Coordinates of C-alpha atoms (C1' of nucleotides) in Angstrom, one line a residue:
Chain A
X255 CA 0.0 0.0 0.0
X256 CA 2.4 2.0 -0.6
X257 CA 2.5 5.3 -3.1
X258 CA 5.5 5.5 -5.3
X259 CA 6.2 7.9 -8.2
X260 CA 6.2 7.2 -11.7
X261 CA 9.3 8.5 -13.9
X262 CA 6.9 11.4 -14.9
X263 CA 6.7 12.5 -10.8
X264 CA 2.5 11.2 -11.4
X265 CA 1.8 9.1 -8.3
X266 CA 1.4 5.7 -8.6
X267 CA -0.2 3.4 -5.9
X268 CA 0.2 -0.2 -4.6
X269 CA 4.0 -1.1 -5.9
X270 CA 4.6 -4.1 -3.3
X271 CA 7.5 -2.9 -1.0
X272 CA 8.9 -6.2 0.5
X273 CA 8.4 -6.7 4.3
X274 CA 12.6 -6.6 4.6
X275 CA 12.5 -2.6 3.5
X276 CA 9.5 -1.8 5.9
X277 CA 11.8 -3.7 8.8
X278 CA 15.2 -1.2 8.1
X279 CA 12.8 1.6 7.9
X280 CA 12.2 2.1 11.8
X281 CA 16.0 1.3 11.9
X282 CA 16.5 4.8 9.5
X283 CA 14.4 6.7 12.1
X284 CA 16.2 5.8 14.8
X285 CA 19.1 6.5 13.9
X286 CA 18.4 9.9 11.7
X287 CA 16.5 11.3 15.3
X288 CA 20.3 10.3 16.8
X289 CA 21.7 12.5 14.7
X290 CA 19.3 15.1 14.6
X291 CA 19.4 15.5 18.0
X292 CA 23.3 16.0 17.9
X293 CA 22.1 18.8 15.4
X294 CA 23.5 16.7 12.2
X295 CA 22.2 18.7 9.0
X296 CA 22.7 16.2 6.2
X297 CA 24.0 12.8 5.8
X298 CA 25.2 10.6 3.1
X299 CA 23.7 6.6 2.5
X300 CA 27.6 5.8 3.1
X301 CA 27.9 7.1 6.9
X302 CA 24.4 5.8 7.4
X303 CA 25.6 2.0 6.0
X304 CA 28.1 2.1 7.8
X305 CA 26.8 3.3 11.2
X306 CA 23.6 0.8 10.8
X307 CA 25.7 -2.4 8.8
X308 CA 24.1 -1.9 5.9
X309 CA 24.6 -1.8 2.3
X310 CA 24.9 2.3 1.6
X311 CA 23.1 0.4 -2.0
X312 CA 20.5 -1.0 -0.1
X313 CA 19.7 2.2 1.4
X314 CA 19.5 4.4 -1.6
X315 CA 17.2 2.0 -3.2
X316 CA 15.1 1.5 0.1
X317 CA 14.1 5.3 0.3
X318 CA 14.1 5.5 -3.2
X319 CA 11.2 3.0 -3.4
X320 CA 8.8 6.0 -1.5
X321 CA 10.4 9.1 -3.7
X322 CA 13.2 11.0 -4.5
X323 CA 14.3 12.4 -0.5
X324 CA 18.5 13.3 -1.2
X325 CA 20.0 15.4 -3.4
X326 CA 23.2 14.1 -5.3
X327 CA 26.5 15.0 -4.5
X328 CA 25.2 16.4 -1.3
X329 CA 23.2 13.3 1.1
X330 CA 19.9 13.5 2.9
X331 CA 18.9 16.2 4.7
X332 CA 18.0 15.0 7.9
X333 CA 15.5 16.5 9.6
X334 CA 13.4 16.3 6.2
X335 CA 14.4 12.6 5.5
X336 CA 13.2 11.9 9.1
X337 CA 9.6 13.6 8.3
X338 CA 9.7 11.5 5.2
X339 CA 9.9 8.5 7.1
X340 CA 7.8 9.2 9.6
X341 CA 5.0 9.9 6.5
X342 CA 5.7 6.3 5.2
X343 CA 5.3 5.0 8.7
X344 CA 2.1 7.1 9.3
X345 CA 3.6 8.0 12.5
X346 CA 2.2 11.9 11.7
X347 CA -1.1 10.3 12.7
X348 CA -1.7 9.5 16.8
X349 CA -1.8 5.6 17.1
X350 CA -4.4 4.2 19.8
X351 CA -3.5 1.1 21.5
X352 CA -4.8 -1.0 23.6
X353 CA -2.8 -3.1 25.9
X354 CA -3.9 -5.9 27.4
X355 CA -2.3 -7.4 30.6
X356 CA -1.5 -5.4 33.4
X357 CA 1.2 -7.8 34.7
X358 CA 5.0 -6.6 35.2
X359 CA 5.1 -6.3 31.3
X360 CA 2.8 -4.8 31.0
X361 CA 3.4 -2.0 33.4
X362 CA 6.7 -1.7 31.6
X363 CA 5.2 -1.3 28.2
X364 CA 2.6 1.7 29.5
X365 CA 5.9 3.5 31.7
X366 CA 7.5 3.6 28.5
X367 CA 4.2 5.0 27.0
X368 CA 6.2 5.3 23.8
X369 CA 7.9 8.1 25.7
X370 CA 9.9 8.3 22.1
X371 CA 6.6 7.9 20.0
X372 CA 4.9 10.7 20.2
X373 CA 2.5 9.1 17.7
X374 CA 1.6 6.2 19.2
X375 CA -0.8 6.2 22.9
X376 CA -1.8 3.0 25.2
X377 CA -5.5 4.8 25.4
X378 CA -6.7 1.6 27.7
X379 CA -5.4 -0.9 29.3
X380 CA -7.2 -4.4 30.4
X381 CA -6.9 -7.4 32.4
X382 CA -9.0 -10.6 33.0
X383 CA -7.9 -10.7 37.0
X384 CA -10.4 -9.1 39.0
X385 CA -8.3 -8.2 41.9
X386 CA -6.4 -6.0 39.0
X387 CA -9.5 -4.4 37.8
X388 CA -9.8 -1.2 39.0
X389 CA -6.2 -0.6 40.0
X390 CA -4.1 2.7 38.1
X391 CA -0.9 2.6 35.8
X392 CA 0.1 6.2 35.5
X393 CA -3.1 7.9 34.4
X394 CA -4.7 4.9 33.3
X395 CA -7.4 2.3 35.1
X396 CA -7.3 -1.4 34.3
X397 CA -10.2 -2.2 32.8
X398 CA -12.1 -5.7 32.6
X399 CA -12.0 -7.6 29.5
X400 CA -16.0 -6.7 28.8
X401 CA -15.2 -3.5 28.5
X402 CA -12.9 -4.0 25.6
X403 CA -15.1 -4.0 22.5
X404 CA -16.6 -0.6 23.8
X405 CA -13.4 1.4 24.2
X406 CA -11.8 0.2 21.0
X407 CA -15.1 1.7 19.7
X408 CA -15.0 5.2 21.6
X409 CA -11.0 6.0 21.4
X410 CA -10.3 4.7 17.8
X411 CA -8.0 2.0 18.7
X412 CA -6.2 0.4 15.7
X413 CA -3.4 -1.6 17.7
X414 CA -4.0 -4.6 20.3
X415 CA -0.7 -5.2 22.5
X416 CA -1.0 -8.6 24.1
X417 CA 1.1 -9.2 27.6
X418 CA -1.0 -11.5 28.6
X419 CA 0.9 -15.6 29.8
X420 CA 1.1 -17.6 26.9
X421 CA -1.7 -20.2 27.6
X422 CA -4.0 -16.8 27.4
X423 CA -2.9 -14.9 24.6
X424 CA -5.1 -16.7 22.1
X425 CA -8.5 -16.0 23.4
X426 CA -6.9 -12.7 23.8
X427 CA -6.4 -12.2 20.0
X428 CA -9.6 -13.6 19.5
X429 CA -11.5 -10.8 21.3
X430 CA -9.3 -7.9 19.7
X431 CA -10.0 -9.3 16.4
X432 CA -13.4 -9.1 17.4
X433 CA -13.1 -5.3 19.0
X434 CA -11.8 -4.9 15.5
X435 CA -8.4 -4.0 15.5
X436 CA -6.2 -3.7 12.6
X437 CA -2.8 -4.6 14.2
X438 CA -1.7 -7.3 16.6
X439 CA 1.8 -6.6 18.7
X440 CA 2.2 -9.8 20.4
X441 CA 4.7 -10.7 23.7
X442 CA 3.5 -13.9 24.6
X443 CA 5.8 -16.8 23.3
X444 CA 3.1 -18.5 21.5
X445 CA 1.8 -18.7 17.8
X446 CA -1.3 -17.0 17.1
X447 CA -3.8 -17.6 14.7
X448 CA -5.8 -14.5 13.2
X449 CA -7.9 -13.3 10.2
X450 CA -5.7 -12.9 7.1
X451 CA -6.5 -8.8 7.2
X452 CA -5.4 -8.6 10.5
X453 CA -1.3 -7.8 11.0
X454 CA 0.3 -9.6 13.3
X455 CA 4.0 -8.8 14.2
X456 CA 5.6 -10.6 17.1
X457 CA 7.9 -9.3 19.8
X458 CA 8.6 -12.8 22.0
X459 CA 11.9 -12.3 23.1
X460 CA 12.5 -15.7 23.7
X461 CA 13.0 -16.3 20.0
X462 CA 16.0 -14.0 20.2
X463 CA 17.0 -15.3 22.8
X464 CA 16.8 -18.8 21.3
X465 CA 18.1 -17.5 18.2
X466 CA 21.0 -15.8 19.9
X467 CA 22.0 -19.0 21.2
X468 CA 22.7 -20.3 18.4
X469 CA 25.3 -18.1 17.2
X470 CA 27.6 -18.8 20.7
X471 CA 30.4 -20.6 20.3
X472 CA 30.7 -24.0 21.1
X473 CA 32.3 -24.6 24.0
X474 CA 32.0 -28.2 24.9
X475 CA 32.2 -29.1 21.2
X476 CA 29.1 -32.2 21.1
X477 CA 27.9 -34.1 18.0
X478 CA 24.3 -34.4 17.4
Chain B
X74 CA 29.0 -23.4 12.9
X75 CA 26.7 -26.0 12.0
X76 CA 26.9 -30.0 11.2
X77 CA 25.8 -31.1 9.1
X78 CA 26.3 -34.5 7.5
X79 CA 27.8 -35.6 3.9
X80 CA 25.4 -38.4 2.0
X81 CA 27.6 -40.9 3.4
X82 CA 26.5 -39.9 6.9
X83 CA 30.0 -38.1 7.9
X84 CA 29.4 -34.9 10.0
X85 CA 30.7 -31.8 8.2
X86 CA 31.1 -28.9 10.1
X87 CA 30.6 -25.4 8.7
X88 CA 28.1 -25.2 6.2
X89 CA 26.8 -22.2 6.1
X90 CA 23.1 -21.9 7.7
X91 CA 21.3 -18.8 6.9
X92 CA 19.9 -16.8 9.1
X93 CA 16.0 -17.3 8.2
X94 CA 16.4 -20.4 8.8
X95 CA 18.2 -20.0 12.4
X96 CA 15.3 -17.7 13.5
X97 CA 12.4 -20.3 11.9
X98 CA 14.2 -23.0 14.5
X99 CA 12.8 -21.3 18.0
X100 CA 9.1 -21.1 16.3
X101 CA 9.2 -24.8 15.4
X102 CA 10.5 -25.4 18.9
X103 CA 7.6 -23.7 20.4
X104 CA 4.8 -25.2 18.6
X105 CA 6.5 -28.8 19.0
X106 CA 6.6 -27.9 22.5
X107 CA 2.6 -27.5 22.2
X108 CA 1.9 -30.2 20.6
X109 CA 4.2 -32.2 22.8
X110 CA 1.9 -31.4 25.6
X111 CA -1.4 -32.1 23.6
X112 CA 0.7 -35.4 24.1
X113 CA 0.6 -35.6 19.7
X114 CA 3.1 -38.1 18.5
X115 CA 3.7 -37.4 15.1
X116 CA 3.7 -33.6 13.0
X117 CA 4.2 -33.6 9.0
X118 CA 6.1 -30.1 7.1
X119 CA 2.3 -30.4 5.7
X120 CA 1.0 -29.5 9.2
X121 CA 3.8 -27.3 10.7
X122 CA 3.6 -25.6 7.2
X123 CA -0.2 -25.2 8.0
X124 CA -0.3 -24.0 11.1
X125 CA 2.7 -21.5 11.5
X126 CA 2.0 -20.3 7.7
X127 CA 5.3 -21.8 6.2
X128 CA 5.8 -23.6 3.4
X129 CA 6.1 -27.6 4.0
X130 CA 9.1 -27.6 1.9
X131 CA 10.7 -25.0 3.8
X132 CA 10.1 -26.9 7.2
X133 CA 11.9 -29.9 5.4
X134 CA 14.5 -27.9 4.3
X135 CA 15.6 -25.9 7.1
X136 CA 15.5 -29.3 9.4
X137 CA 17.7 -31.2 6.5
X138 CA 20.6 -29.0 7.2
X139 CA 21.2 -30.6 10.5
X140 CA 20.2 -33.8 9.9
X141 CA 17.4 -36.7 8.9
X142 CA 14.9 -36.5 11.6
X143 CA 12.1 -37.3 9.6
X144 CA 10.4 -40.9 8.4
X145 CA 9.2 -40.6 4.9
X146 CA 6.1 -41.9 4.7
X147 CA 5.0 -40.7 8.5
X148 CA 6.7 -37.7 9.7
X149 CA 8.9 -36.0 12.4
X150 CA 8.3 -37.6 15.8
X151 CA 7.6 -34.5 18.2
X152 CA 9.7 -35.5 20.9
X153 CA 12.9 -36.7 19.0
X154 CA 12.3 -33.4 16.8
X155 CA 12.1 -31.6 20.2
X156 CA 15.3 -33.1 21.2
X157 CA 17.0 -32.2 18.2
X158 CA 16.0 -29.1 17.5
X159 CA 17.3 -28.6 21.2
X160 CA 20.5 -29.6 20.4
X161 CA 21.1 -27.2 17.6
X162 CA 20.1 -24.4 19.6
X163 CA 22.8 -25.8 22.0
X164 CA 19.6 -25.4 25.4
X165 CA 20.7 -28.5 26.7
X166 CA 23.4 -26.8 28.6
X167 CA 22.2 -24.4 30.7
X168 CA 23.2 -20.8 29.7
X169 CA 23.8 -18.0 32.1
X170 CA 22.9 -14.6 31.6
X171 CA 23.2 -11.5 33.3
X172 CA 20.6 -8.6 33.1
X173 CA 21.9 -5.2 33.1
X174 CA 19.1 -2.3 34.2
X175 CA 16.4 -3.6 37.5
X176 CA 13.5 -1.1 36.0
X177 CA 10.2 -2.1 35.1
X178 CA 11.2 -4.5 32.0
X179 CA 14.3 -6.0 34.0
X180 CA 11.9 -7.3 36.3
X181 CA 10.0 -8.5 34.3
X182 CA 12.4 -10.9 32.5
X183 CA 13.1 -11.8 35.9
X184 CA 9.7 -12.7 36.4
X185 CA 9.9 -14.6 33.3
X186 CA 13.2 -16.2 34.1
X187 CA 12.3 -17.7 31.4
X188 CA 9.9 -20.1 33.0
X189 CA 9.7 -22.1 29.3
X190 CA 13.5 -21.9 29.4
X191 CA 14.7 -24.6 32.0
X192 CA 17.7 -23.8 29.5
X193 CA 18.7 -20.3 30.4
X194 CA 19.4 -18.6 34.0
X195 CA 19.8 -15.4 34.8
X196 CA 22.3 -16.0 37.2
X197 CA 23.2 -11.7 38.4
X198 CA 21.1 -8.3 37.8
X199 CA 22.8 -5.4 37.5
X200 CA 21.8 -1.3 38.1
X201 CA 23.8 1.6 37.8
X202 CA 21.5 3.7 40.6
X203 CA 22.4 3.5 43.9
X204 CA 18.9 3.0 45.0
X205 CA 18.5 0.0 43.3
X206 CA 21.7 -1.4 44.4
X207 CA 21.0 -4.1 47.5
X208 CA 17.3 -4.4 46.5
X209 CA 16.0 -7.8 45.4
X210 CA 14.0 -9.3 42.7
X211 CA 13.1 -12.9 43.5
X212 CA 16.0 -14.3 44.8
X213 CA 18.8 -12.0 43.5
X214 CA 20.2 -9.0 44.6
X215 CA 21.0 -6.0 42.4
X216 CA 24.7 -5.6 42.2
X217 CA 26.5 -2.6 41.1
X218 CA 28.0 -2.2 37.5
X219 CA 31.5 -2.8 39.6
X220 CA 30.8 -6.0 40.2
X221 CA 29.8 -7.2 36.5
X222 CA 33.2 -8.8 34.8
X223 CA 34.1 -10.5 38.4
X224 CA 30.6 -12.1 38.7
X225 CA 30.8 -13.0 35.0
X226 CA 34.0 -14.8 35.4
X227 CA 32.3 -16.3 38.3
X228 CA 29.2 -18.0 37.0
X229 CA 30.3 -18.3 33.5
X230 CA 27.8 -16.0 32.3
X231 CA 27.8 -15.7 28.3
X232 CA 24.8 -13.6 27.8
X233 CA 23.7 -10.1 28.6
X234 CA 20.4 -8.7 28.4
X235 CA 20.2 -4.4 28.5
X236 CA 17.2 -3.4 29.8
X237 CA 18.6 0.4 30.7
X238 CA 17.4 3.8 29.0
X239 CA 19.0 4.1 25.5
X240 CA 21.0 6.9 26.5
X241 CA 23.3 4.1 28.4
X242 CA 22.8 1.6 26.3
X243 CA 25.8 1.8 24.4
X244 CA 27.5 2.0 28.1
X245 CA 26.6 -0.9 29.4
X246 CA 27.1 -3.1 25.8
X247 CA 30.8 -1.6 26.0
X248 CA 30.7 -2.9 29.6
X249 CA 29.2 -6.2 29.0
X250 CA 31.9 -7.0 25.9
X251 CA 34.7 -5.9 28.6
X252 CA 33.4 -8.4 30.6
X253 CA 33.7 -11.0 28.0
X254 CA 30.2 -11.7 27.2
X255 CA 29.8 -13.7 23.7
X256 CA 26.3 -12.4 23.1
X257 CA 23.7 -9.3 24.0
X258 CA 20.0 -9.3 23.6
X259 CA 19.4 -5.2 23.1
X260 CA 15.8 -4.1 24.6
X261 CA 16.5 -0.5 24.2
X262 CA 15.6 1.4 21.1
X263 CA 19.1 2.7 20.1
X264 CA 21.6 0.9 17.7
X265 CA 24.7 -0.3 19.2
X266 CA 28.1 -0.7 17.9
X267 CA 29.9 -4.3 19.3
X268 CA 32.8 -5.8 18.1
X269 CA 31.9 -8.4 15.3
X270 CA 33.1 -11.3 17.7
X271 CA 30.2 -10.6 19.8
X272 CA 26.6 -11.0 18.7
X273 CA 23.8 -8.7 18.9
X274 CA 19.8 -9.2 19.0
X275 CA 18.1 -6.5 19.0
X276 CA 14.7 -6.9 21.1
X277 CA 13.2 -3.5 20.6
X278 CA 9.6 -3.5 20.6
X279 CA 9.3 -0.1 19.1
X280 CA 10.6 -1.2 16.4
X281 CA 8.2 -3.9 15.7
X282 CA 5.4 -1.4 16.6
X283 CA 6.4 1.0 14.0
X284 CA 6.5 -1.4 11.2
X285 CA 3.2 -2.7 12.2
X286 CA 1.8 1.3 11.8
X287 CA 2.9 1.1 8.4
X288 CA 0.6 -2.1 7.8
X289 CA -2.5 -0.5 8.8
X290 CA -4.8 0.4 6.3
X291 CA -5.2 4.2 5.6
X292 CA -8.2 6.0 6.3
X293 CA -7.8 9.6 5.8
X294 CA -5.4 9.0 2.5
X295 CA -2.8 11.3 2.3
X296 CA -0.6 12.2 -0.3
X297 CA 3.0 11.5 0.2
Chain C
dT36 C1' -0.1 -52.8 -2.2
dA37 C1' -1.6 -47.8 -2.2
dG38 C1' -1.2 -43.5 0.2
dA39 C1' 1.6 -40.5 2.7
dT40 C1' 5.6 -38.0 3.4
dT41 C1' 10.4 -37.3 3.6
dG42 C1' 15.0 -35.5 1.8
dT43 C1' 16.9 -33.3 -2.1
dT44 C1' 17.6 -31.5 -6.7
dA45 C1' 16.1 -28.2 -9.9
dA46 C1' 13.4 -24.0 -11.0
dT47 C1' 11.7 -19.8 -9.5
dC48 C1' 11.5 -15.9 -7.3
dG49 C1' 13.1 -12.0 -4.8
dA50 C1' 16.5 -9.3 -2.4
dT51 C1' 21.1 -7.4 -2.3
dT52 C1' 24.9 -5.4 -4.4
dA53 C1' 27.7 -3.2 -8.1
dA54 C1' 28.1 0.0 -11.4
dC55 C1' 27.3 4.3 -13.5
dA56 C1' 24.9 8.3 -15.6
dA57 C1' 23.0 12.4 -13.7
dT58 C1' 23.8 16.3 -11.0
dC59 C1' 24.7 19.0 -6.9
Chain D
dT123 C1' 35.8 22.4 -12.6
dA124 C1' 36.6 18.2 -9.6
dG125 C1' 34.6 15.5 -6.0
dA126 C1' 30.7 13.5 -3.9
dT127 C1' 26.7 11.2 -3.9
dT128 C1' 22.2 10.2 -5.5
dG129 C1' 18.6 7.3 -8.1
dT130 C1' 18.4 3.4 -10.9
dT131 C1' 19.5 -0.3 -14.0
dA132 C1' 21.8 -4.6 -14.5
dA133 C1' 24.3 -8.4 -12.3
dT134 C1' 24.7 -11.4 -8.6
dC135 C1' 23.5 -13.8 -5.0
dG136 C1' 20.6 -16.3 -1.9
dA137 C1' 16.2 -17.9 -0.3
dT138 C1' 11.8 -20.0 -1.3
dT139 C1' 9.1 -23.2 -3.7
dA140 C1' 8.0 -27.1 -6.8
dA141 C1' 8.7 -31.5 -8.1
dC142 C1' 9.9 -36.2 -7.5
dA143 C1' 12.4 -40.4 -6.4
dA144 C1' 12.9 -43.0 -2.2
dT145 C1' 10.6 -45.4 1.3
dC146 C1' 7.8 -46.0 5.4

DNA sequence: TAGATTGTTAATCGATTAACAATC
DNA sequence: TAGATTGTTAATCGATTAACAATC
């Protein structure tokens, strides 16, 4: 769904942008509000691949698939490449979200309140315990799990985030689907099944940490 | 750093194993692990495939580069697959981790302590604020940042987790690689810069929260 | 045996990288 | 102008998928 440009500079919709561009772009951001915050006017696709790992290539051709943001022989201005990004992202837009488990992660999650996003607000958080029900995080009060179809209603809420234990989580899904949310953010380490037009993305740590594993070196070395 | 094995059944080491396929390995773990406790025998690439939206002959692939673990004809036997898959993520020895930064999300990894993960310990926590320092969390004690490389030494701790703001993030991963850790899962939103030897996972949620916005249908469509 | 399903090779598809004309 | 750096095309590389012989 993304809106490219067509030689001519006419607009052209829906030009699939793999999943692997949309995952560096948040990476881009980060980064560009580092440097813009050390009052960094402009930088080149080389510094940034080589501060971020990257392929300076891979960048070019990244931002280039949402328009033409640097100017050659000079780089990318950075506060306007960050507003770019931030367009692509729809971050210019305020995000409701809806969290769900009040438990340590939870409480985490809300402290952060996207403190760095701006654009994106926990508007209500819920929780099946009743002795939780009723108790504040920050300025918010747990609500029960009834009340969940209702609020997504009233505040707009696009975004479910699920902090709920694992055994849990999908009947939790279930119900946001059913709130109608668009977008899934899921914590517990479980596989969830939901409606094709709903986005899931996962954020179970335990995969990394799994994952990291892997990649130690072997001490003891062992066959399999 | 894999084996593999020739036709003839020799083990080869080193053949290359992408990483796609490393990070597929933990979600086949955890769904084996479910159906393990649905006390089911036997899983087919068809049914994997099915359930955690793969493709069968993807599932066959990735689990071919360690080995046959398969019966033609039947299927993958949960528990030897379980076993295995194990194995390559090297969880049968217990790994020890230390977790840098006692706020809100430091505790609750603790909580966690990765109650699914007989396999991995967090074995020291670590805080730079003097009011945290002495306090417990479960059965550990925060420790100063003083103490980190002699109680890594100590418990042969390989892993570190940051859980700290990400203005001393880069800090404490300089501190961490110091004290000889081979591996750092990375919860704050900044990038950091390790030597190559040591491996980074990045675990920062905001990240997956921002790709996610871009997913979401538009309403009010706005030109870029 | 017939049906199911693996492991693996070959074909396809897509993503990354190199190279370079355009231009600041 | 000379040097730098983009946007983009072409080349390369790698990952996914299809297909199928082997075999339970």
């Amino acid at each position: 769904m993304a809106r490219c440009r067509t030689k001519g500079g006419k607009r052209m919709k829906q030009m699939k942008i793999s999943e692997a561009v949309v995952r560096r772009l948040p990476i881009y951001l980060q980064f560009l509000n580092e440097l813009n915050k050390r009052e960094v006017q402009t930088v080149s696709s080389q510094d940034l691949g080589q501060r971020l790992d990257l392929n300076p290539a891979q960048i070019r051709k990244d931002l280039a698939y949402f328009g033409e943001f640097g100017r050659k022989g000079i780089g990318y201005d950075v506060v306007y490449l960050i507003e770019k990004i931030r367009q692509i992202l729809k971050l210019n837009q305020t995000l409701h979200v809806a969290l769900v488990g009040a438990g340590n992660l939870g409480h985490a999650l809300c402290n952060y309140n996207m403190y760095m996003n701006d654009n994106m607000k926990i508007m209500a958080v819920f929780d099946a315990l009743p002795s939780k029900i009723g108790t504040h995080i920050n300025s918010l009060t747990v609500r029960p799990m009834q009340d969940l179809k209702q609020l997504v209603d009233e505040h707009n809420i696009r975004i479910g985030i699920i902090t709920v234990p694992a055994v849990e989580a999908q009947n939790v899904a279930n119900q946001l689907v059913e709130a109608g949310v668009e977008g899934i953010l899921n914590f517990a380490p479980v596989i969830l099944k939901v409606p094709e037009e709903v986005r899931i993305h996962h954020a179970d740590f335990t995969r990394e940490l799994l994952s990291l594993a892997y990649y130690l070196d072997y001490e003891g070395e062992e066959s399999l």
